[in-house]
Coordinates of N, CA, C and O in Angstrom, one line a residue:
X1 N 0.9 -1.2 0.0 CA 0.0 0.0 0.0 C 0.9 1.2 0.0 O 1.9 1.2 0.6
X2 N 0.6 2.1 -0.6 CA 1.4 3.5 -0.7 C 0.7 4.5 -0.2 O -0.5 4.5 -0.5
X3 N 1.2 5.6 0.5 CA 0.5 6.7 0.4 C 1.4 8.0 -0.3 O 2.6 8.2 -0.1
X4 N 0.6 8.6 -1.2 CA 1.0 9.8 -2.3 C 1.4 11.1 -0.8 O 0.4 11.5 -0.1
X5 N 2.5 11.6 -0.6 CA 2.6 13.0 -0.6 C 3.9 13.6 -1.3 O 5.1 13.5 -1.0
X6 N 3.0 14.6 -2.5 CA 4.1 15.4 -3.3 C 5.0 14.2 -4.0 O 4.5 13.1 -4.3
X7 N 6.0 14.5 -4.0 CA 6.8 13.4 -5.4 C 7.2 12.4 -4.6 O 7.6 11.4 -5.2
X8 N 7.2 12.5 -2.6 CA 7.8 11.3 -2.4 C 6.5 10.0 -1.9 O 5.5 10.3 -1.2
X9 N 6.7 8.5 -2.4 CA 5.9 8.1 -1.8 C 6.7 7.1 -0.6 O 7.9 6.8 -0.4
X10 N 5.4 6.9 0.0 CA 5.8 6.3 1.7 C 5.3 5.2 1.3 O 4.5 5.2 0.3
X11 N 5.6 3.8 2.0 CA 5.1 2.7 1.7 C 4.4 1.8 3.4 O 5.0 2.0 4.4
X12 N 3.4 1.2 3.3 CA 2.9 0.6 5.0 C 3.4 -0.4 4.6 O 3.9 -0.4 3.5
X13 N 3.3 -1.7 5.5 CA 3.5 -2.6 5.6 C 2.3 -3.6 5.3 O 1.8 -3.5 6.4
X14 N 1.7 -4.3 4.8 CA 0.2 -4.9 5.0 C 0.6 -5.8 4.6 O 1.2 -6.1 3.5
X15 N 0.0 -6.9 6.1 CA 0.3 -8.4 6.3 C -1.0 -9.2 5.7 O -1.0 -10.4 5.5
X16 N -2.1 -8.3 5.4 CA -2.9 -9.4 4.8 C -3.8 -8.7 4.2 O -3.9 -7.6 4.7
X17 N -4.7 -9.0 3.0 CA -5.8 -7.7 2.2 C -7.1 -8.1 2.4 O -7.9 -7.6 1.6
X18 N -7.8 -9.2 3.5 CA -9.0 -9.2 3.5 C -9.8 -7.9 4.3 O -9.4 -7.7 5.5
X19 N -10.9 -7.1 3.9 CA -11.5 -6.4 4.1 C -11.9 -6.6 6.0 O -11.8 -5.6 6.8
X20 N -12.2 -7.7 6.5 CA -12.9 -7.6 7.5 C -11.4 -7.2 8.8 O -11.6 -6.7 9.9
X21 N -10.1 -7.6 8.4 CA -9.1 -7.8 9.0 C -9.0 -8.7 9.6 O -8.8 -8.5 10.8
X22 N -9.2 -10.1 9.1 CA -9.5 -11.6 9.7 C -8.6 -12.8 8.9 O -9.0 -12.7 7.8
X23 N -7.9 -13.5 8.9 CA -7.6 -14.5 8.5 C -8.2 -15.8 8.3 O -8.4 -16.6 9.3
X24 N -8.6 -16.2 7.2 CA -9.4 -17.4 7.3 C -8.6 -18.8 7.9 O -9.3 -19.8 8.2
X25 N -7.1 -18.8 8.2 CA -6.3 -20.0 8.5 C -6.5 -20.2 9.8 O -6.2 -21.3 10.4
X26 N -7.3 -18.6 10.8 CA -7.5 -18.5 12.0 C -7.5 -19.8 12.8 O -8.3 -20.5 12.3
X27 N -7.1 -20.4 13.9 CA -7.2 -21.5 14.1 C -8.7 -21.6 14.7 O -8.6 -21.1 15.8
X28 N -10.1 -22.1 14.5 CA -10.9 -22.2 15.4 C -12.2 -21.8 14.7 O -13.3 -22.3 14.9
X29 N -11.7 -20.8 13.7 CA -12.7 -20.6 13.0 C -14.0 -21.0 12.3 O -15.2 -20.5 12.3
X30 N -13.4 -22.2 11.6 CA -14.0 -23.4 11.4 C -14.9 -23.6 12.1 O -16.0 -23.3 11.6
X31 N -14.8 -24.2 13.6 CA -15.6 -24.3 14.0 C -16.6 -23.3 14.5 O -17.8 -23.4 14.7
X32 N -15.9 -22.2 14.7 CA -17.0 -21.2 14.7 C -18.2 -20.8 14.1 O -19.2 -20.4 14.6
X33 N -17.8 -20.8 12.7 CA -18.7 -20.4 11.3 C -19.4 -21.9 11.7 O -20.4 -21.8 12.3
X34 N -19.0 -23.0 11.5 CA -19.8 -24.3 11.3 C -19.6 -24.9 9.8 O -20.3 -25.7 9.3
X35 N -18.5 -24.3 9.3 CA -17.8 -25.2 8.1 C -17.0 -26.7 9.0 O -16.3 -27.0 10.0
X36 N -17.7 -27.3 7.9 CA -17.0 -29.1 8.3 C -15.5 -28.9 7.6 O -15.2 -28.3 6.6
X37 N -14.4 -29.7 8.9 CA -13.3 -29.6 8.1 C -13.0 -30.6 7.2 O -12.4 -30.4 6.1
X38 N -13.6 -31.8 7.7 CA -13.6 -33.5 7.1 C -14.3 -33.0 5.7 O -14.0 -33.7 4.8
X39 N -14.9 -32.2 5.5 CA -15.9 -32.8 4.1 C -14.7 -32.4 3.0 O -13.6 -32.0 2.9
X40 N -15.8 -32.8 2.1 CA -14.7 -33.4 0.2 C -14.8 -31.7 -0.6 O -15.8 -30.9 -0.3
X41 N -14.2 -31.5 -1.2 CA -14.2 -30.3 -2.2 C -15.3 -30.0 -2.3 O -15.6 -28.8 -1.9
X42 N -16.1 -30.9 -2.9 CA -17.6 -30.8 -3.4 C -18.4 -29.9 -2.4 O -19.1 -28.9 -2.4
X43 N -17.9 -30.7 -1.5 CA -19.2 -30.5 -0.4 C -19.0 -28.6 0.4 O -19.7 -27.6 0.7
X44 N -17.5 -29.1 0.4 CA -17.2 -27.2 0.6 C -17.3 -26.1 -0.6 O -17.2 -24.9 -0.4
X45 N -17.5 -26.6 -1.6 CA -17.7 -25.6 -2.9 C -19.5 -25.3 -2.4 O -19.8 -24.1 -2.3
X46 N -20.3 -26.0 -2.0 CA -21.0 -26.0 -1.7 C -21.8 -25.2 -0.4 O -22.9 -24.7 -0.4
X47 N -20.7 -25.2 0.6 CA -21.4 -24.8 1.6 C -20.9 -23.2 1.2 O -21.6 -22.2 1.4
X48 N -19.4 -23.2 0.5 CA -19.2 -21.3 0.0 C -19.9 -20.8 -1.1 O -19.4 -19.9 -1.8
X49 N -21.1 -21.2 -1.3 CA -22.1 -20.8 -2.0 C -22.9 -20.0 -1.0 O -23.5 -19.0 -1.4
X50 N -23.0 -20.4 0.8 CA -23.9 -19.5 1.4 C -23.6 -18.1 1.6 O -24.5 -17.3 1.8
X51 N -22.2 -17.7 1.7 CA -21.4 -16.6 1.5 C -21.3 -16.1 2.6 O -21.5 -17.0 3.5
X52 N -20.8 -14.7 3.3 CA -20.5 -14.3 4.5 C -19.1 -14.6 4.8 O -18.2 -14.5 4.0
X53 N -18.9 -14.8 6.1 CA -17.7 -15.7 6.5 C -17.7 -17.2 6.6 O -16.8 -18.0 6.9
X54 N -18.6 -17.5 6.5 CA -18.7 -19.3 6.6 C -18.2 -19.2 5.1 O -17.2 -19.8 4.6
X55 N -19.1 -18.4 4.4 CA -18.6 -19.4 3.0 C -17.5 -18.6 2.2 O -17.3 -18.8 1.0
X56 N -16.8 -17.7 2.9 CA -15.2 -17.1 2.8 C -14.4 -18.1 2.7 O -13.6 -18.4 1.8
X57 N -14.7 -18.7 4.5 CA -14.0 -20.1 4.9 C -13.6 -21.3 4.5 O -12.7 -22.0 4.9
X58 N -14.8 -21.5 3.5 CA -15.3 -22.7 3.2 C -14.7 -22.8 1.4 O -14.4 -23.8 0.8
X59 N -14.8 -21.8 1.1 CA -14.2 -21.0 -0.2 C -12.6 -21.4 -0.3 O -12.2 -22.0 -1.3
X60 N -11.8 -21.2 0.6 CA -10.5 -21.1 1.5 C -10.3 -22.3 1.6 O -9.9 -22.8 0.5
X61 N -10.6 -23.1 2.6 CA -10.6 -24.9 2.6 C -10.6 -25.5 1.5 O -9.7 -26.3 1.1
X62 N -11.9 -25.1 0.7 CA -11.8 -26.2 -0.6 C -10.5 -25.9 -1.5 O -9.8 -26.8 -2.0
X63 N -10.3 -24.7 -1.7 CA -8.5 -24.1 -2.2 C -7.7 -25.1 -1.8 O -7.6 -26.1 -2.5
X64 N -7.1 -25.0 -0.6 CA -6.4 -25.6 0.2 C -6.3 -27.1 0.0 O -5.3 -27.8 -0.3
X65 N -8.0 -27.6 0.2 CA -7.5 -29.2 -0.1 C -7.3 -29.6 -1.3 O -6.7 -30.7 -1.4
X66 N -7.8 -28.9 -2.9 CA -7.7 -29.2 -3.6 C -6.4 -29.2 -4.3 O -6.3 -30.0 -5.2
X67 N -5.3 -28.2 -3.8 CA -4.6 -27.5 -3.8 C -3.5 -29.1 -3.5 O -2.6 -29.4 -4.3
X68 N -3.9 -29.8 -2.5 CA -2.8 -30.5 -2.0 C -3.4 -31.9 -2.6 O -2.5 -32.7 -2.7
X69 N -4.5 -32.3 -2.9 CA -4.5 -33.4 -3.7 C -3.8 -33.0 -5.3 O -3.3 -33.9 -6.0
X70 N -3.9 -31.9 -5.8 CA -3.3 -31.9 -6.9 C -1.7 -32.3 -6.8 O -0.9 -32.3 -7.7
X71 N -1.5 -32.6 -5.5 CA 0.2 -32.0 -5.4 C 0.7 -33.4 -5.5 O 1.7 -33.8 -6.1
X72 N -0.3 -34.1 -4.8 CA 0.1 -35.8 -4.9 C 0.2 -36.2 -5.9 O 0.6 -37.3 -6.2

């Protein structure tokens, strides 16, 4: 992120760009929203159809797991 003053620019530091200032890898989360961690891609492409932060989360997970069966 930059901020403009006159010709010089200053730079912040920003550790993460989601809007709410939250991390989805949060540990606990999960269970908080009420995304299943056990279920299959499908089933999480599915529940991040309801949107909000559950289906942020759930959006996030199915990435992640698909991410690592591709890897095998």
């Amino acid at each position: 992120m930059s901020i403009f003053s006159g010709d010089n620019i200053f730079y912040k530091n920003v550790k993460e760009n989601f809007m709410d200032g939250r991390n989805p890898e949060d540990k606990g989360d999960s269970k908080r929203h009420g995304v299943p961690t056990k279920a299959s891609v499908s089933k999480l492409r599915k529940v991040a159809k309801q949107g909000g932060c559950k289906g942020q989360l759930a959006h996030w997970m199915a990435n992640m797991k698909a991410g690592k069966a591709k890897k095998k």
